[in-house]
Coordinates of C-alpha atoms and ligand atoms in Angstrom, one line a residue:
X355 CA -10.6 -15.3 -23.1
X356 CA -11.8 -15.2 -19.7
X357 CA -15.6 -15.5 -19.6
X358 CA -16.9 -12.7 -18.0
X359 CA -20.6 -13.0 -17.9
X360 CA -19.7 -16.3 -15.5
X361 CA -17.0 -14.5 -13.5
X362 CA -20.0 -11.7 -12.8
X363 CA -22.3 -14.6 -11.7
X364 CA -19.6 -15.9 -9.4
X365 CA -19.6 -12.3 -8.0
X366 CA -22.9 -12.0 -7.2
X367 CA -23.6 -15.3 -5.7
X368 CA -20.7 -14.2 -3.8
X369 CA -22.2 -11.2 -2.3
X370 CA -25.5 -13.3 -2.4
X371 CA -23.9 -15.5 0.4
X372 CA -21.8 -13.1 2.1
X373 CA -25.0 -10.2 2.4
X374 CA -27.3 -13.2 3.6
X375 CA -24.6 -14.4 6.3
X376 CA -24.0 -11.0 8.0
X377 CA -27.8 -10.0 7.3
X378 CA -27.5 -7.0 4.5
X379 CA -29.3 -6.4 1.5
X380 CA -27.1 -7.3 -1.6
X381 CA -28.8 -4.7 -3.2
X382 CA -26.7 -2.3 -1.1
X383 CA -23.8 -3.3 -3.0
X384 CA -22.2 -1.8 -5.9
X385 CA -20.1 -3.6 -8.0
X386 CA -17.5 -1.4 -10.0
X387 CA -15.9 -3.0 -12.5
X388 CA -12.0 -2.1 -12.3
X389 CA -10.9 -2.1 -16.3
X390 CA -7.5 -1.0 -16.3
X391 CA -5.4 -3.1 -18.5
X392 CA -8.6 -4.5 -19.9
X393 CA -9.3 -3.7 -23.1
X394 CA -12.2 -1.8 -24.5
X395 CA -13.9 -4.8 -25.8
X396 CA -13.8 -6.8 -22.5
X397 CA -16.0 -3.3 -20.8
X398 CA -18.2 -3.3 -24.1
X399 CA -18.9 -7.3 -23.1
X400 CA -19.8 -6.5 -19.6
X401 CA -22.0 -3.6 -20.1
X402 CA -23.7 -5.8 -23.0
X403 CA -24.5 -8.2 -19.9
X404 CA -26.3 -5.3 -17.7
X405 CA -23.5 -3.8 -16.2
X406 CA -22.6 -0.1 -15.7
X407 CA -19.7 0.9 -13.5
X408 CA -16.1 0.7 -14.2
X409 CA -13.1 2.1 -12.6
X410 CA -9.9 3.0 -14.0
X411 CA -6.6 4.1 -12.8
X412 CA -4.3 5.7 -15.6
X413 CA -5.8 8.6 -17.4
X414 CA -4.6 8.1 -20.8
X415 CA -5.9 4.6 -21.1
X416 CA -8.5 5.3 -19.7
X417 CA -9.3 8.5 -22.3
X418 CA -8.4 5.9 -25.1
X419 CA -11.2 3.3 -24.1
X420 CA -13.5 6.0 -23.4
X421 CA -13.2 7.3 -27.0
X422 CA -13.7 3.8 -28.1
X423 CA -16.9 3.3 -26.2
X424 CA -18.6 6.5 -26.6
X425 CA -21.6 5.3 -28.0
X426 CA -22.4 3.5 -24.4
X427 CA -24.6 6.7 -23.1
X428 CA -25.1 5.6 -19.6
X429 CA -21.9 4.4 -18.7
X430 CA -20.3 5.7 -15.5
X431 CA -16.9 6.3 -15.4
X432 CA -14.9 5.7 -11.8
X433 CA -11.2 7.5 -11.5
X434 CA -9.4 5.3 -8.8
X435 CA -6.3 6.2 -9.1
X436 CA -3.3 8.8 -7.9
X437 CA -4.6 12.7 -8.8
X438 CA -1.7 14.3 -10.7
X439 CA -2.0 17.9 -10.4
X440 CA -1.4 18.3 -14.2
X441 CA -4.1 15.9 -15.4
X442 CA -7.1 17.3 -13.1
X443 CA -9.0 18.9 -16.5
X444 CA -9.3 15.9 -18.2
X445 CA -10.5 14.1 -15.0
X446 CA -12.8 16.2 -14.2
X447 CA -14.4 16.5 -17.1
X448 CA -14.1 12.8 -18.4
X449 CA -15.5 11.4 -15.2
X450 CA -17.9 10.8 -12.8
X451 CA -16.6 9.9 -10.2
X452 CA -13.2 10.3 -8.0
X453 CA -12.0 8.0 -5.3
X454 CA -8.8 8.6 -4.4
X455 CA -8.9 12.4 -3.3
X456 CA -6.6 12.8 -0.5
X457 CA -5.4 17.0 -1.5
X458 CA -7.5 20.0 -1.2
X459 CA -5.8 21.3 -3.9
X460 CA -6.2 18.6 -6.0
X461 CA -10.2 19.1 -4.6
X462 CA -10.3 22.7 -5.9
X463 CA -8.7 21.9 -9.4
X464 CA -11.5 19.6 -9.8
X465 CA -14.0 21.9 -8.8
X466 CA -12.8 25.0 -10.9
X467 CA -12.6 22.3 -13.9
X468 CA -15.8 20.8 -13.9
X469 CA -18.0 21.7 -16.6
X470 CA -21.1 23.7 -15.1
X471 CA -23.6 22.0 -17.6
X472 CA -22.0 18.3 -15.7
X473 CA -23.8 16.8 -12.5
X474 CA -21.2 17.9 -9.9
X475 CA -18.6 15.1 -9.6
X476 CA -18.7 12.4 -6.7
X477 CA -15.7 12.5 -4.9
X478 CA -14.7 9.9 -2.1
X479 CA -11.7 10.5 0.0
X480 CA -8.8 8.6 0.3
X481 CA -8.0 7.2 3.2
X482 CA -4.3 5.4 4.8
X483 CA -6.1 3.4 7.3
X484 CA -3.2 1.5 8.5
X485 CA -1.3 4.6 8.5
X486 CA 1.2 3.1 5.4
X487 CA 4.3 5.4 4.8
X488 CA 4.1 4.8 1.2
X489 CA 0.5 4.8 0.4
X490 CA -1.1 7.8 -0.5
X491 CA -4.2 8.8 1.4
X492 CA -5.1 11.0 4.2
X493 CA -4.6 10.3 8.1
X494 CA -8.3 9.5 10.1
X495 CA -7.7 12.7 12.0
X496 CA -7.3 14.4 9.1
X497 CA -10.7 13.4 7.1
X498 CA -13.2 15.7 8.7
X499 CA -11.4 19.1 8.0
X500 CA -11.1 17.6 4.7
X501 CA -14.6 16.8 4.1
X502 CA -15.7 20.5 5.3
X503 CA -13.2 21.9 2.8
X504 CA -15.1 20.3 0.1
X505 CA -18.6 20.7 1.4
X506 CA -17.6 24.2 0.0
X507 CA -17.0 23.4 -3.7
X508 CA -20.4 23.4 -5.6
X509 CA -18.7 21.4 -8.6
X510 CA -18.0 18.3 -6.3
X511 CA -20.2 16.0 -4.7
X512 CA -18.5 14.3 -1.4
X513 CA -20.0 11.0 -1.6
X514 CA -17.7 9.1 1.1
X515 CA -14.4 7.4 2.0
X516 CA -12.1 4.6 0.0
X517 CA -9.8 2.8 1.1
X518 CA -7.0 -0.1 0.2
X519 CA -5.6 -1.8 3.4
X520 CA -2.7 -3.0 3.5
X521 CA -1.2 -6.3 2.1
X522 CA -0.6 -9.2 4.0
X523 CA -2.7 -8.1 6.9
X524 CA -4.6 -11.3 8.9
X525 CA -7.8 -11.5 8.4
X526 CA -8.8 -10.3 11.9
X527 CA -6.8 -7.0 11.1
X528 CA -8.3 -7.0 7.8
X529 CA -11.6 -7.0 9.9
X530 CA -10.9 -4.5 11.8
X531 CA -9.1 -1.8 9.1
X532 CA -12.6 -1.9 7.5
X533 CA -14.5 -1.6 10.4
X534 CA -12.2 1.9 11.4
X535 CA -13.4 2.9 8.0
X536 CA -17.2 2.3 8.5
X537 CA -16.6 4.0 11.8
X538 CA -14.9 7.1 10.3
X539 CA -17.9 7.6 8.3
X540 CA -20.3 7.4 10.6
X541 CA -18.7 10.1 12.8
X542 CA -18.3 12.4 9.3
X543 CA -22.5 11.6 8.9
X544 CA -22.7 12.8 12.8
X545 CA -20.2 15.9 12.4
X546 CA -22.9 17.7 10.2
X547 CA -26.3 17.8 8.5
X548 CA -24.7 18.2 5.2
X549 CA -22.6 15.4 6.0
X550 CA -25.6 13.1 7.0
X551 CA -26.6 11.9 3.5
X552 CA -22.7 10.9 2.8
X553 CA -23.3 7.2 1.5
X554 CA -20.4 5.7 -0.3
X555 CA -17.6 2.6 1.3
X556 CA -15.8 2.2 -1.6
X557 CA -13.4 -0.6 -0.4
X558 CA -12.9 -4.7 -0.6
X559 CA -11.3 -5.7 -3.9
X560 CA -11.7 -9.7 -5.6
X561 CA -9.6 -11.2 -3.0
X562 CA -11.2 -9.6 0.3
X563 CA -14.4 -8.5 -0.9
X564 CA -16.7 -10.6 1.9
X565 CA -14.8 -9.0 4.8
X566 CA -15.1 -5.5 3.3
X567 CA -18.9 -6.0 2.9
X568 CA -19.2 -8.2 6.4
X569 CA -17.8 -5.0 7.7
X570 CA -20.2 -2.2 5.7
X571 CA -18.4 -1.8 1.8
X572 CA -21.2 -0.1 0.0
X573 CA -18.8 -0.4 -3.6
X574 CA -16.9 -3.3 -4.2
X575 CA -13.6 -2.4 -6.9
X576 CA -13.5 -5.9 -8.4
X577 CA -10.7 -6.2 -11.3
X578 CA -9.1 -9.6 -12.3
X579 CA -11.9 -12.0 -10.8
X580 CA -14.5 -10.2 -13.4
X581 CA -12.1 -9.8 -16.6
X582 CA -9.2 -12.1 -15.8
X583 CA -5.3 -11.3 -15.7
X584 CA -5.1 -8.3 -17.1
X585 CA -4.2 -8.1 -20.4
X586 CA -1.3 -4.8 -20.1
X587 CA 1.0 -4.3 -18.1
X588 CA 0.5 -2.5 -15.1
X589 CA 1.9 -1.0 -11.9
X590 CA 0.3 -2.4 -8.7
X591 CA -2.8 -0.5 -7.0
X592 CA -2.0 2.7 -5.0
X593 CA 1.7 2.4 -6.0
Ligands
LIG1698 C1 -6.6 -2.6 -9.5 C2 -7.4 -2.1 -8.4 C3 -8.5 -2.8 -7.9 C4 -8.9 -4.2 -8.4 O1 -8.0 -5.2 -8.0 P1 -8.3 -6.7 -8.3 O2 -7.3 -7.4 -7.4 O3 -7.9 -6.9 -9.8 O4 -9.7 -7.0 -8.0 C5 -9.2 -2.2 -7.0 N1 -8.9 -1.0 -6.5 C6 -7.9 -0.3 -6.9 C7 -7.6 1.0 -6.3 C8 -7.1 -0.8 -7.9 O5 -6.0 -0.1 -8.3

């Protein structure tokens, strides 16, 4: 059993060093716990140490755990992974946040099926940075008609932009995929008022997560170096 109240240390210290190198505050960062093929226990132990974001990727796990934990009141629930168009209600009412929307349709299901008595949902949009022909995601040129089309919907929040580079990129392009991202958004806060208080770089996972925050990550999706190997089996992210 993997501990994780020392494998959330080792995170912090982490961003400890990493913030105080390239001169951020670490309290900028977020850390979202990525649970899938965790089980409910392991998200129970590391919101018993303090912590309070977790991201999943497969809705019926996810449903499962959340039925389990349901007693944990201020828990906040991160969807990170593909949007079927059939499985937007429970989404969208079992969440409270989504970061992988890269469909305006997918955008309006969400927004029809959000409960009015919720807090509107925080979206983050997808984005293929290295322009990946298998990797779902929209195109940069793409983002800002995208991010007006869901100004629109009352039921959503757009919070920001996510992305997963690719694999096996050198760290220089690693560098630089991140900085396009950072960039992107700080033409989308320029494009519009409403657009100004967009806040959210959800990108950097356990193995890359000091470049990603070197280059502006304001959420960190951190999976097997909090909770260990996960426990079943899964597809790969984004697959
Ligand atoms: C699984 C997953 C992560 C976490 O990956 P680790 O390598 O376990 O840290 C982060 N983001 C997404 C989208 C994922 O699917």
């Amino acid at each position: 059993m993997p501990n994780i109240a020392d494998n959330l240390n080792h995170i912090h210290h982490r961003i400890q060093h990493i913030t105080k190198n390239v001169g951020r505050n670490p309290n900028d960062i977020t850390i979202l716990a990525v649970s899938k093929g965790q089980p409910a226990q392991a998200i129970r132990n590391a919101y018993e140490l303090g912590h309070r974001h977790f991201g999943e990727n497969y809705l019926q796990e996810a449903l499962d755990k959340q039925q389990q934990l349901s007693d944990l009141t201020d828990i906040c629930w991160h969807f990170i992974g593909p949007v079927q168009s059939n499985k937007t209600r429970k989404v969208a009412e079992s969440f409270d946040w989504v970061h992988t929307v890269d469909r305006i349709k997918i955008a309006e299901r969400l927004n029809t099926l959000r409960q009015s008595h919720q807090k509107p949902l925080n979206i983050c949009l997808q984005v293929n940075i290295n322009e990946e022909e298998s990797k779902s995601g929209l195109l940069a040129r793409e983002v800002e008609n995208m991010a007006f089309s869901i100004m629109a919907l009352p039921h959503l929040n757009l919070r920001g932009l996510m992305a997963i580079p690719q694999s096996s990129l050198s760290e220089a392009e690693l560098h630089k995929s991140f900085a396009a991202i950072t960039q992107l958004l700080s033409k989308l806060r320029n494009s519009s008022p409403q657009l100004a208080t967009l806040d959210t770089l959800s990108m950097g996972m356990s193995a890359d997560l000091e470049v990603a925050i070197a280059e502006g990550a304001t959420m960190i999706r951190i999976g097997t170096a909090i909770f260990g190997p996960r426990q079943f089996p899964q597809k790969t992210p984004n697959s």
